[in-house]
PDB file of C-alpha atoms in Angstrom:
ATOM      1  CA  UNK A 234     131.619 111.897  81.974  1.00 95.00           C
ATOM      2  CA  UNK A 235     131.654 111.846  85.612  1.00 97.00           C
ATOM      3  CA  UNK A 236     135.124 112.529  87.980  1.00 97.00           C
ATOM      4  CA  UNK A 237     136.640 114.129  90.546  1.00 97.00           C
ATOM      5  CA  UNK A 238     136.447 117.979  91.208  1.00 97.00           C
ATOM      6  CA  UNK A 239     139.793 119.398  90.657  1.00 96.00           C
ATOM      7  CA  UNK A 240     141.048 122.572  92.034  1.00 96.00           C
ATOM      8  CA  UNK A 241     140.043 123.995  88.337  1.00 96.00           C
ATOM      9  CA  UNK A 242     136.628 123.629  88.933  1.00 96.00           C
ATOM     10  CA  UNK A 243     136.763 126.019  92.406  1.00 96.00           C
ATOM     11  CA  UNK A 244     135.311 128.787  90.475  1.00 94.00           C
ATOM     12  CA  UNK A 245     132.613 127.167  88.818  1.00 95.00           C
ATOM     13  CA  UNK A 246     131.119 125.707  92.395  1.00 96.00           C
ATOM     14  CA  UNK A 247     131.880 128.754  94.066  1.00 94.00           C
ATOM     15  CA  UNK A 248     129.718 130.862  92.031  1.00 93.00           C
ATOM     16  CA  UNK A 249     126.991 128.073  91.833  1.00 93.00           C
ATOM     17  CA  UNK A 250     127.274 126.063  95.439  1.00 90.00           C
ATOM     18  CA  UNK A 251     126.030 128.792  97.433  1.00 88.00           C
ATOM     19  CA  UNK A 252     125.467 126.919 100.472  1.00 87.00           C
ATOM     20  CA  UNK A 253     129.006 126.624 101.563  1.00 92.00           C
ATOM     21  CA  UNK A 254     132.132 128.963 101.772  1.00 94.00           C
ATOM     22  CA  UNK A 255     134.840 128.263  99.408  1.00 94.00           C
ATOM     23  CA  UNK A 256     137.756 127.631 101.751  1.00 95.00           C
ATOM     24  CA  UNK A 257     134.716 124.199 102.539  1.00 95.00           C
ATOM     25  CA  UNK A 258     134.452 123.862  99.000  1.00 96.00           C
ATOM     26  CA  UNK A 259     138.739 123.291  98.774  1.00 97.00           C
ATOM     27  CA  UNK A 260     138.733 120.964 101.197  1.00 97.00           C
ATOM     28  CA  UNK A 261     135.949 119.142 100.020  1.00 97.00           C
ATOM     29  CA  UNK A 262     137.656 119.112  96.494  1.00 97.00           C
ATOM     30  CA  UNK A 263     140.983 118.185  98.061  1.00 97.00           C
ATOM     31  CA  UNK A 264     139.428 115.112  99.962  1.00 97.00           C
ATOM     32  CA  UNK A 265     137.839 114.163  96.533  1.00 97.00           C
ATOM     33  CA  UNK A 266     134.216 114.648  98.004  1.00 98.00           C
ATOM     34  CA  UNK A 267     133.001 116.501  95.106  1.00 98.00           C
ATOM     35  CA  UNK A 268     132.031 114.699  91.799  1.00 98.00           C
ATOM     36  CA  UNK A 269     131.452 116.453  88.854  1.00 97.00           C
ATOM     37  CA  UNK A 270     129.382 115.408  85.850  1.00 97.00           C
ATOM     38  CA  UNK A 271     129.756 117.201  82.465  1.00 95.00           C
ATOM     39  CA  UNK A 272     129.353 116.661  78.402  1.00 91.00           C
ATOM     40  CA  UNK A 273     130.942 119.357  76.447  1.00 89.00           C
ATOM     41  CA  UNK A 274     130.861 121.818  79.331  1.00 91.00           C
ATOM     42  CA  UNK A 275     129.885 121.049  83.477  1.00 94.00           C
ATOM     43  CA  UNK A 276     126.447 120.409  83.970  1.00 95.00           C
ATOM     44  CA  UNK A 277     126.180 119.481  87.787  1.00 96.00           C
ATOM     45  CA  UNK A 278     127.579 117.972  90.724  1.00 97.00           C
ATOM     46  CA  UNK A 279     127.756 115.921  93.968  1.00 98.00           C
ATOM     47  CA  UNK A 280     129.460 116.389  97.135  1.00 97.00           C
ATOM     48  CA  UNK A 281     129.188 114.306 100.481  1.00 98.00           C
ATOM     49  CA  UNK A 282     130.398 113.640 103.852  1.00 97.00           C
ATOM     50  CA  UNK A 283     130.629 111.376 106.267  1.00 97.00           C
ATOM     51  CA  UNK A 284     127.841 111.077 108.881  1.00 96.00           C
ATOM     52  CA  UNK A 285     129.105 109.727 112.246  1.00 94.00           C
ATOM     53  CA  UNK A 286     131.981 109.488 110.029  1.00 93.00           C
ATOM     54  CA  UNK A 287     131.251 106.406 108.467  1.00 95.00           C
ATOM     55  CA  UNK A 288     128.212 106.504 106.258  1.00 97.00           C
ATOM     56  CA  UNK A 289     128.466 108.952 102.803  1.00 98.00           C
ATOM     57  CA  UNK A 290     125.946 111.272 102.967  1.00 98.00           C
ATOM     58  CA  UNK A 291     125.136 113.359 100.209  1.00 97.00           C
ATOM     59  CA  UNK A 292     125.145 117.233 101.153  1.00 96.00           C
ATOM     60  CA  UNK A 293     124.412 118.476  97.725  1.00 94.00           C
ATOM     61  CA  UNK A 294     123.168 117.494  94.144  1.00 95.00           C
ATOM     62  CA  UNK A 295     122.990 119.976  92.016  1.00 94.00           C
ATOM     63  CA  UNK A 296     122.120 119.664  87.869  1.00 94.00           C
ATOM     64  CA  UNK A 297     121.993 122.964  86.529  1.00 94.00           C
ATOM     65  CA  UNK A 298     118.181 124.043  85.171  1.00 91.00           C
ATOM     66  CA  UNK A 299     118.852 123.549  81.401  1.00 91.00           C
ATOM     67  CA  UNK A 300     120.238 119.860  81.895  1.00 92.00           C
ATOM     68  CA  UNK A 301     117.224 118.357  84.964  1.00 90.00           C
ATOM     69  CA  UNK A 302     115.190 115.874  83.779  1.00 88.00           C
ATOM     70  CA  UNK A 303     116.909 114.245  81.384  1.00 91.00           C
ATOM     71  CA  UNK A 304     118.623 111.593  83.870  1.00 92.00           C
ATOM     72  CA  UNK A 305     121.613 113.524  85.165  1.00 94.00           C
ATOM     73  CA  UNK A 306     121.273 112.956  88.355  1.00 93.00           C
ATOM     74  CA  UNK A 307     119.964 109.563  88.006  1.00 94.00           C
ATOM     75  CA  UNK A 308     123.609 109.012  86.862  1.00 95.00           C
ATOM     76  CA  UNK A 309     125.315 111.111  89.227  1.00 96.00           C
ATOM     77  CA  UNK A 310     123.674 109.036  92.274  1.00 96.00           C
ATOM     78  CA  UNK A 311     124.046 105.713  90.553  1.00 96.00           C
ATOM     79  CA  UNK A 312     127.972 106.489  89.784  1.00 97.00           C
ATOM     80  CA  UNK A 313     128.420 107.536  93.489  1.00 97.00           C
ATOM     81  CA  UNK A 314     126.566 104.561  95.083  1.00 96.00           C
ATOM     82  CA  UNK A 315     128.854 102.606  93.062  1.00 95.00           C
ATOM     83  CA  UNK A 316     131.810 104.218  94.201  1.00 96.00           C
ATOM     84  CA  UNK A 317     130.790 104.200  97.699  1.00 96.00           C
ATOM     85  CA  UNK A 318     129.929 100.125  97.442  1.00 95.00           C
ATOM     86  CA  UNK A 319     133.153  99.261  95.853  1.00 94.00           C
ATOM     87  CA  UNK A 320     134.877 101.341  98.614  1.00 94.00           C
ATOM     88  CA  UNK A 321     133.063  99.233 101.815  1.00 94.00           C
ATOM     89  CA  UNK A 322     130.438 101.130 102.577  1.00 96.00           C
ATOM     90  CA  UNK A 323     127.280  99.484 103.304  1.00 95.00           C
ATOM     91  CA  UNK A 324     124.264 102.505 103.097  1.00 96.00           C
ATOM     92  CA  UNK A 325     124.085 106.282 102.250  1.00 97.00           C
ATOM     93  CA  UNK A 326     122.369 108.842 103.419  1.00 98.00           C
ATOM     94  CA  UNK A 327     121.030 112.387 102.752  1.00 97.00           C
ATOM     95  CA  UNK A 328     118.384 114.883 103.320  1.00 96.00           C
ATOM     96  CA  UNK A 329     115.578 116.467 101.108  1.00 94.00           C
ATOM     97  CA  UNK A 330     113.681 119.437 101.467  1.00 92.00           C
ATOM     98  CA  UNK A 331     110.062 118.717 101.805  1.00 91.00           C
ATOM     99  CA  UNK A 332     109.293 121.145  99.049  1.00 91.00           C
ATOM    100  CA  UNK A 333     111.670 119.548  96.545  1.00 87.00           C
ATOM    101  CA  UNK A 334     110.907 117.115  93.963  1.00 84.00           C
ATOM    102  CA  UNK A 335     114.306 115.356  94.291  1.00 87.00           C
ATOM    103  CA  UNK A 336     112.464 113.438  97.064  1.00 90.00           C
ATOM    104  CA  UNK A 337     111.104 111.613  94.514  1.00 90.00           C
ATOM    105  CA  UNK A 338     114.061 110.426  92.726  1.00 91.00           C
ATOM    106  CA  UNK A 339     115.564 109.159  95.583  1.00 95.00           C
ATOM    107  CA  UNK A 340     112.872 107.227  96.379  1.00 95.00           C
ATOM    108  CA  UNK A 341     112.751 105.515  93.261  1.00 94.00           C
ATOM    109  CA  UNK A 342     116.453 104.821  93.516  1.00 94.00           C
ATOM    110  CA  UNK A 343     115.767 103.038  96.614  1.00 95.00           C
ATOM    111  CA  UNK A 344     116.029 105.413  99.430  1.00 97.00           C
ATOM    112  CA  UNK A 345     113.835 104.873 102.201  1.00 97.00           C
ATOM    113  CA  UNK A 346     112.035 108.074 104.484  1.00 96.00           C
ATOM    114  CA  UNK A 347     113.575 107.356 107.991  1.00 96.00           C
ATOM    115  CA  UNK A 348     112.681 110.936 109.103  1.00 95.00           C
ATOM    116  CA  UNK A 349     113.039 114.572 109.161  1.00 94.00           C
ATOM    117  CA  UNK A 350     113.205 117.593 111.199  1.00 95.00           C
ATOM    118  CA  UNK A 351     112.387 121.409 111.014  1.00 94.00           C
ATOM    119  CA  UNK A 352     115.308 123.209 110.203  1.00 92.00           C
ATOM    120  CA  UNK A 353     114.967 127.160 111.753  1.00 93.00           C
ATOM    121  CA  UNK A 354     112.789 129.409 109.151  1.00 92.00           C
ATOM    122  CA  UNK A 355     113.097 125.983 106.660  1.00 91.00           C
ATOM    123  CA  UNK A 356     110.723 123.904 105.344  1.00 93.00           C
ATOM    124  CA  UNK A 357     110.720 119.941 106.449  1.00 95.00           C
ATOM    125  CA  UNK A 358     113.782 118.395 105.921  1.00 95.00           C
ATOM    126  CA  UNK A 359     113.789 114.704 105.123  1.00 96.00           C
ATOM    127  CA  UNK A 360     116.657 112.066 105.945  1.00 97.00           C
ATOM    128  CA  UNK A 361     116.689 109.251 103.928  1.00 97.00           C
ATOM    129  CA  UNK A 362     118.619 106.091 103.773  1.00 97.00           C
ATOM    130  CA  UNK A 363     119.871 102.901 101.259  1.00 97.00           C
ATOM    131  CA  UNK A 364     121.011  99.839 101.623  1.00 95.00           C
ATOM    132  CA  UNK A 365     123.708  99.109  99.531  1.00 94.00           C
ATOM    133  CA  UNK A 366     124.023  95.258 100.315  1.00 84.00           C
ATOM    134  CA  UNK A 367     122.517  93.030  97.062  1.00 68.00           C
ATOM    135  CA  UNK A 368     121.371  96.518  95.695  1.00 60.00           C
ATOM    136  CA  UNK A 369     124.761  98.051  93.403  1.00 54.00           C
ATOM    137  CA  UNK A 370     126.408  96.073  91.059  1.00 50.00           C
ATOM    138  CA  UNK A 371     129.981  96.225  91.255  1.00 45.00           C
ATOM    139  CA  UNK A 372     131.412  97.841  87.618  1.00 43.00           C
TER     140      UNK A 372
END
């Protein structure tokens, strides 16, 4: 099941989402910008912005290490681009460590390299884009 983070799941991305401050994480829950994904129990998440303010860009995916591989994420990404498509919006965006493997996924889910940058003490960071035009199905 995928939906909304609720102000119930604070906690649980707190203590996991270490890469922003909770009083971020509240207001990202409270503008419905995380999603969570979860079975019997929470398994991951996404949560996005807005770059220039108009194109979602995914800040964070995050499957927790005894659910990766098994499509998670697959599901996560192809549940938010159709969310994003049946909003208006037109492409996403997002950034990948060189060093990760999710650079990988995303390109087979259609994301195209459109460059990158060295973030201070960081390995390369990738940006990445997709065209959402003739490329979701609307649900």
């Amino acid at each position: 099941m995928i939906r909304n983070a609720t102000l119930m799941d604070l906690d649980f991305l707190t203590m996991h989402d270490i890469h922003i401050p909770q009083e971020r994480l509240r207001l990202a829950i409270e503008e419905k910008r995380i999603l969570i994904i979860e079975e019997d129990e929470t398994i991951g998440w996404l949560r996005f912005s807005f770059f220039w303010e108009s194109i979602p860009f995914v800040d964070m995916l995050f499957i927790l290490e005894p659910f990766r591989r098994k499509q998670y994420g697959t599901d996560l990404m192809h549940f938010f681009e159709r969310e994003m498509f049946v909003q208006g919006f037109k492409e996403l965006m997002l950034s990948t460590s060189s060093e990760e493997y999710s650079q990988y996924v995303y390109l087979q889910l259609g994301f195209k390299t459109v460059g990158g940058f060295f973030p201070t003490n960081e390995p390369y960071e990738i940006v990445m884009v997709k065209n959402l035009i003739g490329k979701v199905e609307k649900s």
